[in-house]
PDB file of C-alpha atoms in Angstrom:
ATOM      1  CA  UNK A   1      61.628  82.272  52.822  1.00 84.00           C
ATOM      2  CA  UNK A   2      59.234  81.791  55.736  1.00 86.00           C
ATOM      3  CA  UNK A   3      61.564  79.167  57.166  1.00 90.00           C
ATOM      4  CA  UNK A   4      64.438  81.622  57.059  1.00 90.00           C
ATOM      5  CA  UNK A   5      62.344  84.221  58.854  1.00 92.00           C
ATOM      6  CA  UNK A   6      61.293  81.675  61.486  1.00 92.00           C
ATOM      7  CA  UNK A   7      64.932  80.683  62.040  1.00 94.00           C
ATOM      8  CA  UNK A   8      65.915  84.334  62.279  1.00 95.00           C
ATOM      9  CA  UNK A   9      63.091  84.999  64.731  1.00 95.00           C
ATOM     10  CA  UNK A  10      64.138  82.022  66.835  1.00 96.00           C
ATOM     11  CA  UNK A  11      67.774  83.143  66.859  1.00 96.00           C
ATOM     12  CA  UNK A  12      66.780  86.697  67.795  1.00 97.00           C
ATOM     13  CA  UNK A  13      64.640  85.356  70.657  1.00 97.00           C
ATOM     14  CA  UNK A  14      67.603  83.244  71.851  1.00 97.00           C
ATOM     15  CA  UNK A  15      69.863  86.278  71.607  1.00 97.00           C
ATOM     16  CA  UNK A  16      67.418  88.413  73.626  1.00 97.00           C
ATOM     17  CA  UNK A  17      67.117  85.672  76.249  1.00 97.00           C
ATOM     18  CA  UNK A  18      70.901  85.261  76.433  1.00 98.00           C
ATOM     19  CA  UNK A  19      71.379  89.038  76.703  1.00 98.00           C
ATOM     20  CA  UNK A  20      68.876  89.240  79.565  1.00 98.00           C
ATOM     21  CA  UNK A  21      70.630  86.351  81.325  1.00 97.00           C
ATOM     22  CA  UNK A  22      74.049  87.986  80.912  1.00 98.00           C
ATOM     23  CA  UNK A  23      72.719  91.319  82.206  1.00 98.00           C
ATOM     24  CA  UNK A  24      71.213  89.635  85.277  1.00 98.00           C
ATOM     25  CA  UNK A  25      74.467  87.759  85.894  1.00 98.00           C
ATOM     26  CA  UNK A  26      76.444  90.981  85.428  1.00 98.00           C
ATOM     27  CA  UNK A  27      74.240  92.757  87.985  1.00 97.00           C
ATOM     28  CA  UNK A  28      74.641  89.885  90.445  1.00 97.00           C
ATOM     29  CA  UNK A  29      78.433  90.061  90.019  1.00 97.00           C
ATOM     30  CA  UNK A  30      78.382  93.829  90.586  1.00 97.00           C
ATOM     31  CA  UNK A  31      76.376  93.336  93.774  1.00 97.00           C
ATOM     32  CA  UNK A  32      78.789  90.633  94.953  1.00 97.00           C
ATOM     33  CA  UNK A  33      81.770  92.846  94.139  1.00 97.00           C
ATOM     34  CA  UNK A  34      80.230  95.702  96.098  1.00 97.00           C
ATOM     35  CA  UNK A  35      79.713  93.430  99.103  1.00 97.00           C
ATOM     36  CA  UNK A  36      83.307  92.234  98.848  1.00 97.00           C
ATOM     37  CA  UNK A  37      84.577  95.813  98.666  1.00 97.00           C
ATOM     38  CA  UNK A  38      82.666  96.600 101.855  1.00 97.00           C
ATOM     39  CA  UNK A  39      84.069  93.460 103.533  1.00 97.00           C
ATOM     40  CA  UNK A  40      87.614  94.322 102.427  1.00 97.00           C
ATOM     41  CA  UNK A  41      87.255  97.790 103.929  1.00 97.00           C
ATOM     42  CA  UNK A  42      85.933  96.268 107.166  1.00 97.00           C
ATOM     43  CA  UNK A  43      88.930  93.930 107.295  1.00 97.00           C
ATOM     44  CA  UNK A  44      91.346  96.795 106.609  1.00 97.00           C
ATOM     45  CA  UNK A  45      89.755  98.791 109.420  1.00 97.00           C
ATOM     46  CA  UNK A  46      90.034  95.777 111.727  1.00 97.00           C
ATOM     47  CA  UNK A  47      93.705  95.304 110.848  1.00 98.00           C
ATOM     48  CA  UNK A  48      94.361  99.015 111.374  1.00 97.00           C
ATOM     49  CA  UNK A  49      92.711  98.934 114.806  1.00 98.00           C
ATOM     50  CA  UNK A  50      94.658  95.785 115.730  1.00 97.00           C
ATOM     51  CA  UNK A  51      97.900  97.448 114.641  1.00 97.00           C
ATOM     52  CA  UNK A  52      97.112 100.471 116.801  1.00 97.00           C
ATOM     53  CA  UNK A  53      96.398  98.214 119.785  1.00 97.00           C
ATOM     54  CA  UNK A  54      99.605  96.225 119.225  1.00 96.00           C
ATOM     55  CA  UNK A  55     101.633  99.427 118.905  1.00 95.00           C
ATOM     56  CA  UNK A  56     100.043 100.704 122.122  1.00 94.00           C
ATOM     57  CA  UNK A  57     100.928  97.499 123.984  1.00 94.00           C
ATOM     58  CA  UNK A  58     104.467  97.555 122.603  1.00 93.00           C
ATOM     59  CA  UNK A  59     104.865 101.184 123.681  1.00 92.00           C
ATOM     60  CA  UNK A  60     103.921 100.220 127.245  1.00 92.00           C
ATOM     61  CA  UNK A  61     106.401  97.342 127.530  1.00 91.00           C
ATOM     62  CA  UNK A  62     108.981  97.935 130.264  1.00 87.00           C
ATOM     63  CA  UNK A  63     112.672  98.315 129.470  1.00 73.00           C
ATOM     64  CA  UNK A  64     112.255  99.613 125.949  1.00 61.00           C
ATOM     65  CA  UNK A  65     115.413 101.532 125.005  1.00 56.00           C
ATOM     66  CA  UNK A  66     114.991 105.059 123.594  1.00 54.00           C
ATOM     67  CA  UNK A  67     116.561 104.020 120.262  1.00 58.00           C
ATOM     68  CA  UNK A  68     113.931 101.289 119.846  1.00 55.00           C
ATOM     69  CA  UNK A  69     111.143 103.778 120.559  1.00 55.00           C
ATOM     70  CA  UNK A  70     112.541 106.151 117.926  1.00 61.00           C
ATOM     71  CA  UNK A  71     112.832 103.305 115.395  1.00 60.00           C
ATOM     72  CA  UNK A  72     109.265 102.157 116.137  1.00 57.00           C
ATOM     73  CA  UNK A  73     107.997 105.713 115.630  1.00 62.00           C
ATOM     74  CA  UNK A  74     109.902 105.968 112.330  1.00 60.00           C
ATOM     75  CA  UNK A  75     108.428 102.659 111.129  1.00 60.00           C
ATOM     76  CA  UNK A  76     104.914 103.755 112.108  1.00 58.00           C
ATOM     77  CA  UNK A  77     105.431 107.011 110.230  1.00 61.00           C
ATOM     78  CA  UNK A  78     106.198 105.110 107.043  1.00 59.00           C
ATOM     79  CA  UNK A  79     109.869 104.329 107.474  1.00 51.00           C
ATOM     80  CA  UNK A  80     111.492 102.016 104.983  1.00 49.00           C
ATOM     81  CA  UNK A  81     111.351  98.250 105.347  1.00 50.00           C
ATOM     82  CA  UNK A  82     114.956  97.234 105.875  1.00 50.00           C
ATOM     83  CA  UNK A  83     116.608  94.066 107.027  1.00 52.00           C
ATOM     84  CA  UNK A  84     117.761  93.946 110.628  1.00 52.00           C
ATOM     85  CA  UNK A  85     121.523  93.851 111.120  1.00 54.00           C
ATOM     86  CA  UNK A  86     121.915  91.213 113.812  1.00 50.00           C
ATOM     87  CA  UNK A  87     125.259  92.743 114.822  1.00 52.00           C
ATOM     88  CA  UNK A  88     123.369  95.849 115.960  1.00 51.00           C
ATOM     89  CA  UNK A  89     120.628  94.043 117.905  1.00 47.00           C
ATOM     90  CA  UNK A  90     120.586  94.979 121.566  1.00 48.00           C
ATOM     91  CA  UNK A  91     119.042  92.949 124.367  1.00 46.00           C
ATOM     92  CA  UNK A  92     118.573  93.452 128.062  1.00 47.00           C
ATOM     93  CA  UNK A  93     121.272  91.196 129.484  1.00 47.00           C
ATOM     94  CA  UNK A  94     121.281  89.512 132.896  1.00 48.00           C
ATOM     95  CA  UNK A  95     122.631  92.512 134.824  1.00 49.00           C
ATOM     96  CA  UNK A  96     119.891  94.790 133.476  1.00 48.00           C
ATOM     97  CA  UNK A  97     121.861  97.147 131.241  1.00 48.00           C
ATOM     98  CA  UNK A  98     121.548  97.359 127.485  1.00 46.00           C
ATOM     99  CA  UNK A  99     124.370  95.575 125.751  1.00 44.00           C
ATOM    100  CA  UNK A 100     125.239  94.100 122.404  1.00 44.00           C
ATOM    101  CA  UNK A 101     124.033  90.480 122.489  1.00 42.00           C
ATOM    102  CA  UNK A 102     126.752  89.257 120.156  1.00 47.00           C
ATOM    103  CA  UNK A 103     129.525  90.751 122.322  1.00 46.00           C
ATOM    104  CA  UNK A 104     128.081  89.366 125.577  1.00 47.00           C
ATOM    105  CA  UNK A 105     127.534  85.880 124.169  1.00 46.00           C
ATOM    106  CA  UNK A 106     130.960  85.739 122.540  1.00 49.00           C
ATOM    107  CA  UNK A 107     132.952  87.064 125.491  1.00 52.00           C
ATOM    108  CA  UNK A 108     131.199  85.553 128.518  1.00 55.00           C
ATOM    109  CA  UNK A 109     132.096  81.834 128.887  1.00 56.00           C
ATOM    110  CA  UNK A 110     128.903  81.187 130.853  1.00 57.00           C
ATOM    111  CA  UNK A 111     126.947  82.143 127.734  1.00 51.00           C
ATOM    112  CA  UNK A 112     128.806  79.771 125.384  1.00 51.00           C
ATOM    113  CA  UNK A 113     128.157  76.195 124.386  1.00 54.00           C
ATOM    114  CA  UNK A 114     130.753  73.412 124.580  1.00 54.00           C
ATOM    115  CA  UNK A 115     132.292  74.475 121.256  1.00 53.00           C
ATOM    116  CA  UNK A 116     132.759  78.055 122.462  1.00 52.00           C
ATOM    117  CA  UNK A 117     130.010  79.539 120.290  1.00 50.00           C
ATOM    118  CA  UNK A 118     128.019  82.318 121.911  1.00 49.00           C
ATOM    119  CA  UNK A 119     124.612  80.950 122.903  1.00 47.00           C
ATOM    120  CA  UNK A 120     121.796  82.657 124.807  1.00 45.00           C
ATOM    121  CA  UNK A 121     118.293  81.651 125.659  1.00 44.00           C
ATOM    122  CA  UNK A 122     115.354  83.973 125.182  1.00 46.00           C
ATOM    123  CA  UNK A 123     115.683  85.039 128.831  1.00 45.00           C
ATOM    124  CA  UNK A 124     119.341  86.036 128.638  1.00 46.00           C
ATOM    125  CA  UNK A 125     120.682  82.923 130.342  1.00 44.00           C
ATOM    126  CA  UNK A 126     122.402  79.960 128.714  1.00 43.00           C
TER     127      UNK A 126
END
C-alpha cells in the first residue's frame, strides 16, 4: 500500500512538473506570437507606405494617358483584379501619339520581323 502511495506521489510530482513546463512553454509561445504580430503589422505598414510611394511616382510619370490614370485610381480604390486584354493595350508610339500597339506593329512594315509578324522593342522601335 505504501508503495502504491509512493508511486502515486511520484506520478503526481511528475505531472505537476510537466504542467509547469507546458505552462512556461505556452507563455513563451504567446510572447513569440505577440512579437510576430507586431512584426507583421510593421511589415504591412512598410508595404503600404511603399505602395503609396510607388503610386506617387507612377502618377508623376510623363505621358500617362487619362484612361490609364482613371484605371489606376479605380484599382487603388479597390477595383477588381482582372486580366489585361492585350488587344486593348495602348503604348506611346514613335510619333508621340497614343495608338494601339497591335495595330501599329501589324500594319507598319518597319515594325515587323522577317516573317511579317508585328514586333516592337520596349522603346517603340524594331
